CSV table of C-alpha atoms in Angstrom, one decimal:
chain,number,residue,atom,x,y,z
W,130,UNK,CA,73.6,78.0,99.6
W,131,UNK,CA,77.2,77.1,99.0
W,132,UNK,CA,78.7,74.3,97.7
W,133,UNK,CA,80.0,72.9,100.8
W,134,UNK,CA,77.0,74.0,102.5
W,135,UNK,CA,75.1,71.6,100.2
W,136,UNK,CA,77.3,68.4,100.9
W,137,UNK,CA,76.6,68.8,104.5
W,138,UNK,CA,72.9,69.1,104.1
W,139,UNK,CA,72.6,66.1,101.9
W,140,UNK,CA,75.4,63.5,103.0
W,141,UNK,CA,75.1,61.7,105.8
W,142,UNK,CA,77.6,63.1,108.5
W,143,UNK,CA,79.1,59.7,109.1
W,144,UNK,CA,80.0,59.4,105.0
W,145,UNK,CA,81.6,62.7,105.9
W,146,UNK,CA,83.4,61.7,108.9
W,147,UNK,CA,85.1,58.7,106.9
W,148,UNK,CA,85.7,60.6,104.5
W,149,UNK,CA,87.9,63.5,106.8
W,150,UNK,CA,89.6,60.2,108.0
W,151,UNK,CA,90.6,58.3,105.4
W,152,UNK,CA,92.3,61.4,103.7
W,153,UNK,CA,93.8,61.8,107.1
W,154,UNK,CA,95.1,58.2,106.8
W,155,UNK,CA,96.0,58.5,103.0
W,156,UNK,CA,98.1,61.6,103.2
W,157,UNK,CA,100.3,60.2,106.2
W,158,UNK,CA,100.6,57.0,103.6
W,159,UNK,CA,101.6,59.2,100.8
W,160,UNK,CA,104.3,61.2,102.8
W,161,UNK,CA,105.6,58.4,104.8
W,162,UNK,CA,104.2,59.2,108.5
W,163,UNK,CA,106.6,61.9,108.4
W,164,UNK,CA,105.7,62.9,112.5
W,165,UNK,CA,107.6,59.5,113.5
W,166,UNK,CA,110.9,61.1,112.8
W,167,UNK,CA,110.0,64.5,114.6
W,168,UNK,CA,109.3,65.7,118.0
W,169,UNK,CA,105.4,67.0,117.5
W,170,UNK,CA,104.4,70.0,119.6
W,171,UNK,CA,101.0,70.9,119.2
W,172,UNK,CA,99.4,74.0,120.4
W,173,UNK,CA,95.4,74.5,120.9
W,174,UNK,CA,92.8,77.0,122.5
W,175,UNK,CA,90.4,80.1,121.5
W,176,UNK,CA,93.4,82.5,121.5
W,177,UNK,CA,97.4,82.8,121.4
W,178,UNK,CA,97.6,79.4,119.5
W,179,UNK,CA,99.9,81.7,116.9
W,180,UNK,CA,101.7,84.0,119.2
W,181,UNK,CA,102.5,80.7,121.4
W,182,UNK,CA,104.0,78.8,118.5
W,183,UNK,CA,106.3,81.7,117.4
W,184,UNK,CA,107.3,81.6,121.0
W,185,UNK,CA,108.5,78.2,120.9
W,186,UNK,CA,109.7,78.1,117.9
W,187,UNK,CA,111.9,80.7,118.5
W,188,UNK,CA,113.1,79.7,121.9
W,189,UNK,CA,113.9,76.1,120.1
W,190,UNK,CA,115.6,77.7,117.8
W,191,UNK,CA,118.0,80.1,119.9
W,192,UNK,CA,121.5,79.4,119.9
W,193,UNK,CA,122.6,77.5,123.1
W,194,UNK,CA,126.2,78.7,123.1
W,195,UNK,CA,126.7,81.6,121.9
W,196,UNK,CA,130.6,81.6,123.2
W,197,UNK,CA,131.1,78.5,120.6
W,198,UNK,CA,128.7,79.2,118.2
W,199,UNK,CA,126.7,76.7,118.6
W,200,UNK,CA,123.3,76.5,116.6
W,201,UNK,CA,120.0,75.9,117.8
W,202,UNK,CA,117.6,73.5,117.1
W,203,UNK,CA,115.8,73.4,113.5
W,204,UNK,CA,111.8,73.8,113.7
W,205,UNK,CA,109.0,73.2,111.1
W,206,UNK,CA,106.0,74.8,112.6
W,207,UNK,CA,102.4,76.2,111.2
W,208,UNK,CA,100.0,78.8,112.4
W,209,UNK,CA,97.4,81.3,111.2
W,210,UNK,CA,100.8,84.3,110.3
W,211,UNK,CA,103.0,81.4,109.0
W,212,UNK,CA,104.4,78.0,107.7
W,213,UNK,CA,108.1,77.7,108.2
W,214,UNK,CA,110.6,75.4,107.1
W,215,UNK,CA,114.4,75.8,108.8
W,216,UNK,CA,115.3,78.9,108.0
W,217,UNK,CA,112.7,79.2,105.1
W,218,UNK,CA,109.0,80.6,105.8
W,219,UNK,CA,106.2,82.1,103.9
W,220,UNK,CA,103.1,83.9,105.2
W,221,UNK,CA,99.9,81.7,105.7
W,222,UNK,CA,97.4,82.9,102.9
W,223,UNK,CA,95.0,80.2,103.0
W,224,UNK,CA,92.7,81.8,105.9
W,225,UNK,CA,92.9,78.5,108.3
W,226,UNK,CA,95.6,78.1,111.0
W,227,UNK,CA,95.5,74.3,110.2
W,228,UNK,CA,95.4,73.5,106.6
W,229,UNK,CA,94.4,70.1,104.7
W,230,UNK,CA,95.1,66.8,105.6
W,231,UNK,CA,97.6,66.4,102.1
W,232,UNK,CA,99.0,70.2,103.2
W,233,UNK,CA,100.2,69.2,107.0
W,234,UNK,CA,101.9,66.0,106.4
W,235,UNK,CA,103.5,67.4,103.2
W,236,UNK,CA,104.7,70.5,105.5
W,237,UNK,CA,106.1,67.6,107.7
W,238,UNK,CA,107.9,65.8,105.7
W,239,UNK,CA,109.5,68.5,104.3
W,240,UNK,CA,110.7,69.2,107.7
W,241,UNK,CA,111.8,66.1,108.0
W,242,UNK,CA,113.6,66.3,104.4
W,243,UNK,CA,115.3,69.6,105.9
W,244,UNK,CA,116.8,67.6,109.1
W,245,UNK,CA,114.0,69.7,111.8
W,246,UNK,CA,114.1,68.3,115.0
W,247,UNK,CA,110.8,69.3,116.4
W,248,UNK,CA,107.5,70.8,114.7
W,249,UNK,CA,105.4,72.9,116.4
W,250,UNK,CA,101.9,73.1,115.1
W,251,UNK,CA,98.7,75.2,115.8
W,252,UNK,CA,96.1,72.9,116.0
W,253,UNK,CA,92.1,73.8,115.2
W,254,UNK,CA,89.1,73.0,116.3
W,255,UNK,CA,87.8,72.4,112.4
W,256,UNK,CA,91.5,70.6,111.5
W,257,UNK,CA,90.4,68.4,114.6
W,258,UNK,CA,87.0,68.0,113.8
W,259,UNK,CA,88.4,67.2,110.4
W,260,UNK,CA,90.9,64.7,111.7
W,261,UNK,CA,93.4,66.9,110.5
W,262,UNK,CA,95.1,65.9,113.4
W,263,UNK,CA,95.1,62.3,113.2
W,264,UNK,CA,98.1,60.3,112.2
W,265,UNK,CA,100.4,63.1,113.4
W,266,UNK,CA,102.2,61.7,116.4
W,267,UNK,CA,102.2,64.6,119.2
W,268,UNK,CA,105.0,64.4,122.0
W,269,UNK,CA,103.2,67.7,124.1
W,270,UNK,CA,100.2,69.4,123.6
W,271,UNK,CA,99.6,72.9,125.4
W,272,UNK,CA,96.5,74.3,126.2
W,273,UNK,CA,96.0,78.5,125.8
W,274,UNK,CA,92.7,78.9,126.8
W,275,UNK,CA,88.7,78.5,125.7
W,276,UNK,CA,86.1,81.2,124.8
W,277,UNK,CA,83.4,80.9,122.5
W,278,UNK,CA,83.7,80.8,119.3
W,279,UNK,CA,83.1,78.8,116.1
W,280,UNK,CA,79.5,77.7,118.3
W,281,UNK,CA,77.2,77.5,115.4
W,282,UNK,CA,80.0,75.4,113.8
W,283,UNK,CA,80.6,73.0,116.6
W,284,UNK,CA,76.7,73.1,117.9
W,285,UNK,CA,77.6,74.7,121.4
W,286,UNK,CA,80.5,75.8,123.3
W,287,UNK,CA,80.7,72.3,125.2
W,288,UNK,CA,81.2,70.4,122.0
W,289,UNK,CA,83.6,72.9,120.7
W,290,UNK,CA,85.4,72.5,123.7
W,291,UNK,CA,85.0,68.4,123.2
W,292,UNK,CA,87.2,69.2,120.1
W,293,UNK,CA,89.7,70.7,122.0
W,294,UNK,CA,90.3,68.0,124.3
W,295,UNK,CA,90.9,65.3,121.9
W,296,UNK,CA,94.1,66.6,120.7
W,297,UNK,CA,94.9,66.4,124.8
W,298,UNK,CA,93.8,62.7,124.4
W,299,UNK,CA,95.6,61.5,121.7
W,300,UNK,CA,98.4,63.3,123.2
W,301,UNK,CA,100.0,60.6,126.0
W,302,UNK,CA,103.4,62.0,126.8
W,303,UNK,CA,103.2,65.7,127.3
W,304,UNK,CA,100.5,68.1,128.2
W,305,UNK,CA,100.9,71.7,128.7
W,306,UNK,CA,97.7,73.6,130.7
W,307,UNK,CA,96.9,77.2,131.3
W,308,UNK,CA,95.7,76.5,135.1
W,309,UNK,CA,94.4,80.0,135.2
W,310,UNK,CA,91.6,79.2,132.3
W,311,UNK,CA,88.3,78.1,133.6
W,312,UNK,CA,88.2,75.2,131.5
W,313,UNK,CA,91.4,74.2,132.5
W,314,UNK,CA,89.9,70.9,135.0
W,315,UNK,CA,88.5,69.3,131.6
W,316,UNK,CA,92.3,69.0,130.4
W,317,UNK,CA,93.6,68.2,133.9
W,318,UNK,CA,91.3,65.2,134.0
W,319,UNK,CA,93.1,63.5,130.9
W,320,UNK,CA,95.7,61.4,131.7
W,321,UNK,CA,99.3,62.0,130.1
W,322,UNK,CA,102.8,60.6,131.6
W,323,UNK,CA,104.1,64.5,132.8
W,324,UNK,CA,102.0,67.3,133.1
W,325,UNK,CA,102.2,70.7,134.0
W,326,UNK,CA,100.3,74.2,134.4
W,327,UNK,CA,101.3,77.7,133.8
W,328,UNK,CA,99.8,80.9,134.9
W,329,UNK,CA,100.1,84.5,136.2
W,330,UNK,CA,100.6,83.4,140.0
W,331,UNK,CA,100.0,79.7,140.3
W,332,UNK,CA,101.4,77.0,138.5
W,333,UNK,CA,104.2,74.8,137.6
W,334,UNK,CA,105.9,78.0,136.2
W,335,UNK,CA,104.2,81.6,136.5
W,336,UNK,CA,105.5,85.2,136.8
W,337,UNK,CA,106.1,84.9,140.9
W,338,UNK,CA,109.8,82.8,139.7
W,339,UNK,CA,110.0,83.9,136.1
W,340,UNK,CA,112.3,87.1,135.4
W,341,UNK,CA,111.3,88.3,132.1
W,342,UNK,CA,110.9,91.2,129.7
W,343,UNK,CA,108.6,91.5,126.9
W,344,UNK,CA,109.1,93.9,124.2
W,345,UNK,CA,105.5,93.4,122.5
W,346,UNK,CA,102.0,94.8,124.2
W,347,UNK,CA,99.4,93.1,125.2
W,348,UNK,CA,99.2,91.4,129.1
W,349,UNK,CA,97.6,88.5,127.5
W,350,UNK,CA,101.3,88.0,126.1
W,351,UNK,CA,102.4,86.7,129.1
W,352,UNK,CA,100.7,84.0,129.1
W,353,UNK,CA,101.6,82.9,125.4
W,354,UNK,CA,105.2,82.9,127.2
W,355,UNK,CA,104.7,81.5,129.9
W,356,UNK,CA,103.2,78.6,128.0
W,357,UNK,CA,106.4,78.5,125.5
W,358,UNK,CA,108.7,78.3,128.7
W,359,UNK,CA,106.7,75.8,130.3
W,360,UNK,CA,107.3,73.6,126.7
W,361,UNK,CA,110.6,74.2,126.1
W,362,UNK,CA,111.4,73.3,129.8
W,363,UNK,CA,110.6,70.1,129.4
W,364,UNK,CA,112.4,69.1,126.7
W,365,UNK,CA,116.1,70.8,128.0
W,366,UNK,CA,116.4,74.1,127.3
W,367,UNK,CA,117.4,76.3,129.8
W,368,UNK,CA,115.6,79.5,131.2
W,369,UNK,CA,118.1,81.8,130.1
W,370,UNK,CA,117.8,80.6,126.7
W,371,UNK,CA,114.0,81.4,126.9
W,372,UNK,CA,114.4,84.3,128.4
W,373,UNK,CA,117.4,85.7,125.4
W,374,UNK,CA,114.9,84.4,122.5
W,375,UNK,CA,111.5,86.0,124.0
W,376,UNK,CA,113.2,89.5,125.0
W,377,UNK,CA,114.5,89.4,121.2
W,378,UNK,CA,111.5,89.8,120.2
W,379,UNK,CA,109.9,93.0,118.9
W,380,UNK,CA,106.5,92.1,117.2
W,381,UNK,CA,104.4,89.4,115.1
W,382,UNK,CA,102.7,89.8,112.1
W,383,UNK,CA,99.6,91.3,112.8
W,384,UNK,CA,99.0,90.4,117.0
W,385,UNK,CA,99.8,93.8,119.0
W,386,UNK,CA,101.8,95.3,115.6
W,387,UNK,CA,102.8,98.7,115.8
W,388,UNK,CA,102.7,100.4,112.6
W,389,UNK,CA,103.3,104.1,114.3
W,390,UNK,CA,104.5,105.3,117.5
W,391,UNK,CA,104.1,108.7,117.1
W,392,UNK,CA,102.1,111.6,117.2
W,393,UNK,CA,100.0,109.2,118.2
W,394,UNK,CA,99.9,104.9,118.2
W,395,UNK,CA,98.4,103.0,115.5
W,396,UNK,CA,98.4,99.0,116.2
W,397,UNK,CA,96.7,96.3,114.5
W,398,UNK,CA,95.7,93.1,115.8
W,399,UNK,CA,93.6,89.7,114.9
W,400,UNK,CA,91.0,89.7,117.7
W,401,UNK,CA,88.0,88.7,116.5
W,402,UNK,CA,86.4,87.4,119.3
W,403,UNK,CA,84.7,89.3,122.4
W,404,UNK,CA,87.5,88.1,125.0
W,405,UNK,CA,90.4,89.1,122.2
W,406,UNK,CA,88.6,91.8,121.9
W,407,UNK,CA,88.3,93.7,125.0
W,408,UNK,CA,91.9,92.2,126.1
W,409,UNK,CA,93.2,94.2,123.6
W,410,UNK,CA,91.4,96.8,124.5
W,411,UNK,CA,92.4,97.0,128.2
W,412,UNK,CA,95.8,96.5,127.5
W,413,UNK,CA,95.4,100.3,125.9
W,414,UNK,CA,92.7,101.8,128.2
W,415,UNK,CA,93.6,104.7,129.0
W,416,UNK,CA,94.6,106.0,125.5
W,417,UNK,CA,91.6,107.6,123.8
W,418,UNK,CA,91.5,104.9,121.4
W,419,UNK,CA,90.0,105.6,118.3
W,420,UNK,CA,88.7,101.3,116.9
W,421,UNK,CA,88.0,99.9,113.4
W,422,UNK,CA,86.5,96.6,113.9
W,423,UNK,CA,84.1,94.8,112.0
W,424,UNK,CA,82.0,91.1,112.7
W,425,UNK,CA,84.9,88.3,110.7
W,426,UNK,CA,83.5,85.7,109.4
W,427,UNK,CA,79.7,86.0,107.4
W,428,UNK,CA,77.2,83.5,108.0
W,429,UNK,CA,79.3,82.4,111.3
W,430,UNK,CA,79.0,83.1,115.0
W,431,UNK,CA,76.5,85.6,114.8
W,432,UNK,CA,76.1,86.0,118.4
W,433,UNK,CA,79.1,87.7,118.5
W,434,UNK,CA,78.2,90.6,116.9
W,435,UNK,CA,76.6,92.8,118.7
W,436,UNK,CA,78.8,91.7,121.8
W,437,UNK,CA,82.0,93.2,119.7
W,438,UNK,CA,79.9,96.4,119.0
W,439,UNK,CA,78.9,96.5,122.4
W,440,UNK,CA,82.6,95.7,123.8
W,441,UNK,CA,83.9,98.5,121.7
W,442,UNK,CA,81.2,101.2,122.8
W,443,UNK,CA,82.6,100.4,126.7
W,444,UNK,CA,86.4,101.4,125.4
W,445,UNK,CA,86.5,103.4,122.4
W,446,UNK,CA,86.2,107.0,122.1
W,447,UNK,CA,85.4,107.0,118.5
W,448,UNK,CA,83.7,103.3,117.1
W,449,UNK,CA,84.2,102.5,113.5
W,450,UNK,CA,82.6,99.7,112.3
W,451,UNK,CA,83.7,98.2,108.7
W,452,UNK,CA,83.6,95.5,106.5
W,453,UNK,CA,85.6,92.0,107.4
W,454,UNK,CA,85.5,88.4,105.8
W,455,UNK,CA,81.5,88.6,104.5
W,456,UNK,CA,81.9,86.0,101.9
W,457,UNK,CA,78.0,85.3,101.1
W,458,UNK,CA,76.1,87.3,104.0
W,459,UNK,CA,75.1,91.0,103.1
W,460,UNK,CA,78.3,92.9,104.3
W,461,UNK,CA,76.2,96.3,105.2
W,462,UNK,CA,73.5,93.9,107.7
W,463,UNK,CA,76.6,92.6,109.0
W,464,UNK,CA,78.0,95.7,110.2
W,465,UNK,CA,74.3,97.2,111.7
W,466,UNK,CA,74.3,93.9,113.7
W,467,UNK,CA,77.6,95.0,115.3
W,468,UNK,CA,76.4,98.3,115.6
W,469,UNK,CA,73.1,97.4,117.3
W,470,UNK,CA,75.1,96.0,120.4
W,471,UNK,CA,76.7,99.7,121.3
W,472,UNK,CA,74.2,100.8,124.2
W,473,UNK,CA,73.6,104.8,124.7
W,474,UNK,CA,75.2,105.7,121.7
W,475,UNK,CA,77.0,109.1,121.9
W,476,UNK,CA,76.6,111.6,118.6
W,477,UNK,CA,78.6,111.9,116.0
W,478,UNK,CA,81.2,109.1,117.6
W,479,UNK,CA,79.8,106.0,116.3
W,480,UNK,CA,80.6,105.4,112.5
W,481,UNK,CA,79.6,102.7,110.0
W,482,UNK,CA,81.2,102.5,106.6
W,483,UNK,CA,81.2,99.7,104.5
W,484,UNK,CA,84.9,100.0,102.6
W,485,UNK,CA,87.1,99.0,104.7
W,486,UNK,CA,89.7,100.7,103.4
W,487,UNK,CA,87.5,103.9,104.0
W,488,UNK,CA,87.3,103.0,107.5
W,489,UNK,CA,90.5,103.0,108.6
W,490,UNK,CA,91.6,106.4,106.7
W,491,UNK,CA,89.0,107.8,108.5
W,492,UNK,CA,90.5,106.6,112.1
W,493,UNK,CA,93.7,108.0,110.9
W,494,UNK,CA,91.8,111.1,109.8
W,495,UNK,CA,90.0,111.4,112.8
W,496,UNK,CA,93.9,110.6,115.1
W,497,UNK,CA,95.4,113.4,117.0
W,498,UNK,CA,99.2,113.5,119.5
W,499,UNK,CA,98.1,111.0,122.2
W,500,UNK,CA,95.3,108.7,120.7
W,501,UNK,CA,96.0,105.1,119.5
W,502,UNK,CA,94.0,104.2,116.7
W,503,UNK,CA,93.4,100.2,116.9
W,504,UNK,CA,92.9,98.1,113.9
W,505,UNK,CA,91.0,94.7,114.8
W,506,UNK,CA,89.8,91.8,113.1
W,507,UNK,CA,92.5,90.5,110.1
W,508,UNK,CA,95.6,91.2,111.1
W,509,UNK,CA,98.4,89.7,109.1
W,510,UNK,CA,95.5,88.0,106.8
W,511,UNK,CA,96.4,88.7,103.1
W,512,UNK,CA,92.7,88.3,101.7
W,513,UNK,CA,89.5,89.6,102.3
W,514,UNK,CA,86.9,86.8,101.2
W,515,UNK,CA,83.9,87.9,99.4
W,516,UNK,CA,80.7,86.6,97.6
W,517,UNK,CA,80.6,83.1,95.4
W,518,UNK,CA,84.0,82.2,97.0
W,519,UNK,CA,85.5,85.1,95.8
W,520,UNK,CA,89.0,86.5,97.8
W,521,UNK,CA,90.9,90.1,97.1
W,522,UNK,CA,94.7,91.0,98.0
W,523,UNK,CA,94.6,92.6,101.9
W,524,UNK,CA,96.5,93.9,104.0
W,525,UNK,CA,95.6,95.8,106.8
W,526,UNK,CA,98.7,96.4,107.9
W,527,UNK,CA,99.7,98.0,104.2
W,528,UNK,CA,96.5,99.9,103.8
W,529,UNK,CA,97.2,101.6,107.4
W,530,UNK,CA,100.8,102.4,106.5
W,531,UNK,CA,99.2,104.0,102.7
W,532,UNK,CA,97.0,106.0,104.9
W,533,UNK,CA,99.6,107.8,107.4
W,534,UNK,CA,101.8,108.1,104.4
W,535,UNK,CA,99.1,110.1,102.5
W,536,UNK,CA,98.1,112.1,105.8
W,537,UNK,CA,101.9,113.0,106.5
W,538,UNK,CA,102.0,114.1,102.8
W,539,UNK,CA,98.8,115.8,102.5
C-alpha cells in the first residue's frame, strides 16, 4: 500500500476534503486571486481536453490584422502536452493535466505578471475533485465529451460525471456543450447567462456552415475545433481568424503525431481509453495497422483492460501489447489482462512483450510500404512511472524515431 493510499484509508474523507480546500483557498491568497485580472477559459471532458486548448489558444493568439501587423492576444494556458506563458512554454512532465493547487494559481499569476489576457485551462476530474478548481474565476467552460474512465477513482461513471458538471456550475457566464455527446442534457440543464452547442450537424456552430481544413488526422479532431470556434466566437474573434490559426496547424505533441510518412505511416497517440481507442483506430481502418498499446495506469480502471485488448484485436493486423505507467501493479499481469480481452486469437499475430521499448522495435520490424504502425497510450508523456514511486526519462515519440533510424541503417 502506498503512501497516499494509506492517508485515504485512515483519514476521514471529510478531513481530506478540507484539507483540498483550504490549500485551494491559501494558494489564491498567496498569489493574489490572480484569475480576477484574466479572462478564464476552462475546458473539461473524457477526451480532447488538450487538443481543444491548443486550439483556442492558438486561435486567441492569431494575429487579427495581418495588413497592419497587428498582434494577437497573449494566452496562459495548461494541459496534459504543456504549460505556456506568452510566448514561453515548456512540456508538462508532471503526469496530470491539472497540477496542484500552489502550481495553477502560480501559473496564473505569472500570466498575469506577463500582461495575458485570457488563460485557457484543462480542467480534471481529480483537480476538481481536489478543488483544484476553486477560487479560479471561469468566464466559459466547454464541454468535450464523457466516457468512462477514472471509475474506480470516482466510484462509478455517474459520480465521475458529477465532477464534471461542477466546473459547469461554478461557471455562470459562459458554457460551451458538445450537443452530439450523450451526456450533453446533464450540462444543458445548468443554468449559465449564454450558452451554446457544437457538433457535426446540429448545433449553434457545426460542419453544415463551417468551411474548414484540417491538416492533422483524426475525425474526432473536428470536434476539438469546432468547440475552439464556438469559444472564440463568443468573445470577438472572427471566423476567418479561426479558420487561418486551425489550418496552420500541422500536429500536437503526441495526439495523431506523425513520426513517418513513408514506406509506410508510423503515428503515435495518447488514447488510453476504449472510446480514444478505437477512434483512433477508425480514423486509420483501412491501413493494415500494425498497434502497440498497453493498459496506462496500474492499480486503476481495470475494467478497461481487456476492452483495449479486445478493441485492438477488431482493428489491428498485428496486436502488440507492452508495458505503460505500472507504478506498483505487476507490469507482466497487466499486460495478460489486456491480452485476455482479444477474442479468436489468430497465430503468430498477437504479441506480448514486457519492454516497451522492445515493443515498438518490433512494430517497426514487423512494418512493410503501406502499413501504419500505431503507437497508443503516452504520447508526448516524458516518464514512464514505475514501482515505489519511481519515474524514468520517456519518450515514445524518441524511442520510435531511434528505431526507424536503426532499421533505415541496418
Amino acid at each position: 500500500m502506498t503512501f497516499k493510499e494509506s492517508i485515504k484509508k485512515f483519514i476521514p474523507y471529510f478531513l481530506l476534503d478540507f484539507y483540498h480546500y483550504f490549500l485551494a483557498l491559501v494558494g489564491a491568497i498567496i498569489f493574489w486571486f490572480p484569475s480576477r485580472k484574466l479572462t478564464v477559459i476552462g475546458i473539461t471532458g473524457t477526451s480532447g481536453k488538450s487538443t481543444t486548448v491548443d486550439f483556442i489558444t492558438r486561435i486567441l493568439e492569431e494575429p487579427f490584422d495581418s495588413a497592419q501587423g497587428k498582434a494577437g492576444n497573449k494566452v496562459v494556458s495548461n494541459s496534459s502536452i504543456r504549460f505556456k506563458i506568452g510566448e514561453n512554454e515548456k512540456p508538462n512532465d508532471k503526469k496530470m493535466g491539472m497540477p496542484g493547487r500552489f502550481f495553477m494559481q502560480k501559473l496564473l499569476w505569472l500570466g498575469v505578471k506577463e500582461k495575458c489576457k485570457y488563460a485557457v485551462l484543462e480542467v480534471t476530474s481529480e483537480g476538481i475533485k481536489q478543488y483544484r478548481h476553486k477560487f479560479i474565476n471561469f468566464d466559459c467552460a466547454v464541454f468535450t465529451n464523457l466516457s468512462p474512465e477514472h471509475i474506480e477513482s470516482h466510484g462509478s461513471f455517474e459520480k465521475y460525471r458529477k465532477e464534471k458538471l461542477k466546473l459547469f456550475k461554478a461557471t455562470k457566464y459562459l458554457h460551451v456543450i458538445n450537443i452530439d455527446d450523450g451526456n450533453a442534457k446533464y450540462f444543458l440543464d445548468i443554468p449559465a447567462k449564454k450558452i451554446v452547442t457544437f457538433g457535426l450537424n446540429k448545433g449553434d456552430f457545426n460542419l453544415k456552415n463551417t468551411d474548414f481544413h484540417l491538416n492533422i488526422l483524426g475525425n474526432f479532431n473536428l470536434y476539438n475545433a469546432l468547440a475552439a470556434i464556438a469559444v472564440v466566437t463568443l468573445y470577438g474573434i472572427y471566423l476567418e481568424i479561426s479558420k487561418k490559426a486551425l489550418e496552420k496547424v500541422r500536429g500536437i505533441p503526441g495526439r495523431m503525431e506523425i513520426i513517418q510518412k513513408e514506406p509506410f505511416l508510423v503515428v503515435v497517440d495518447y488514447a488510453h481509453t476504449p472510446v480514444q481507442l478505437e477512434e483512433v483506430y477508425k480514423s486509420l481502418e483501412g491501413k493494415n495497422l500494425i498497434c502497440v498499446l498497453g493498459s496506462c495506469g496500474g492499480g486503476r480502471d481495470k475494467w478497461k483492460r481487456p476492452v483495449l485488448g479486445k478493441i485492438a484485436s477488431q482493428y489491428c493486423r498485428e496486436v502488440i501489447i507492452t508495458n505503460e505507467d505500472p507504478y506498483d501493479e505487476n507490469p507482466m499481469q497487466i499486460i495478460k489482462e489486456v491480452a485476455s480481452g482479444i477474442k479468436h486469437p489468430k497465430p503468430n499475430t498477437q504479441h506480448l512483450i514486457l519492454d516497451r521499448k522492445e515493443a515498438i522495435k518490433k512494430a517497426i520490424a514487423m512494418a512493410k510500404p503501406g502499413n501504419t504502425v500505431i503507437i497508443t497510450g503516452k504520447g508526448s508523456e516524458s516518464w514512464m512511472c514505475l514501482e515505489d514511486s519511481k519515474k524514468i526519462p520517456w519518450d515514445d515519440r524518441e524511442i520510435t524515431k531511434e528505431e526507424l533510424k536503426s532499421r533505415r541503417n541496418y
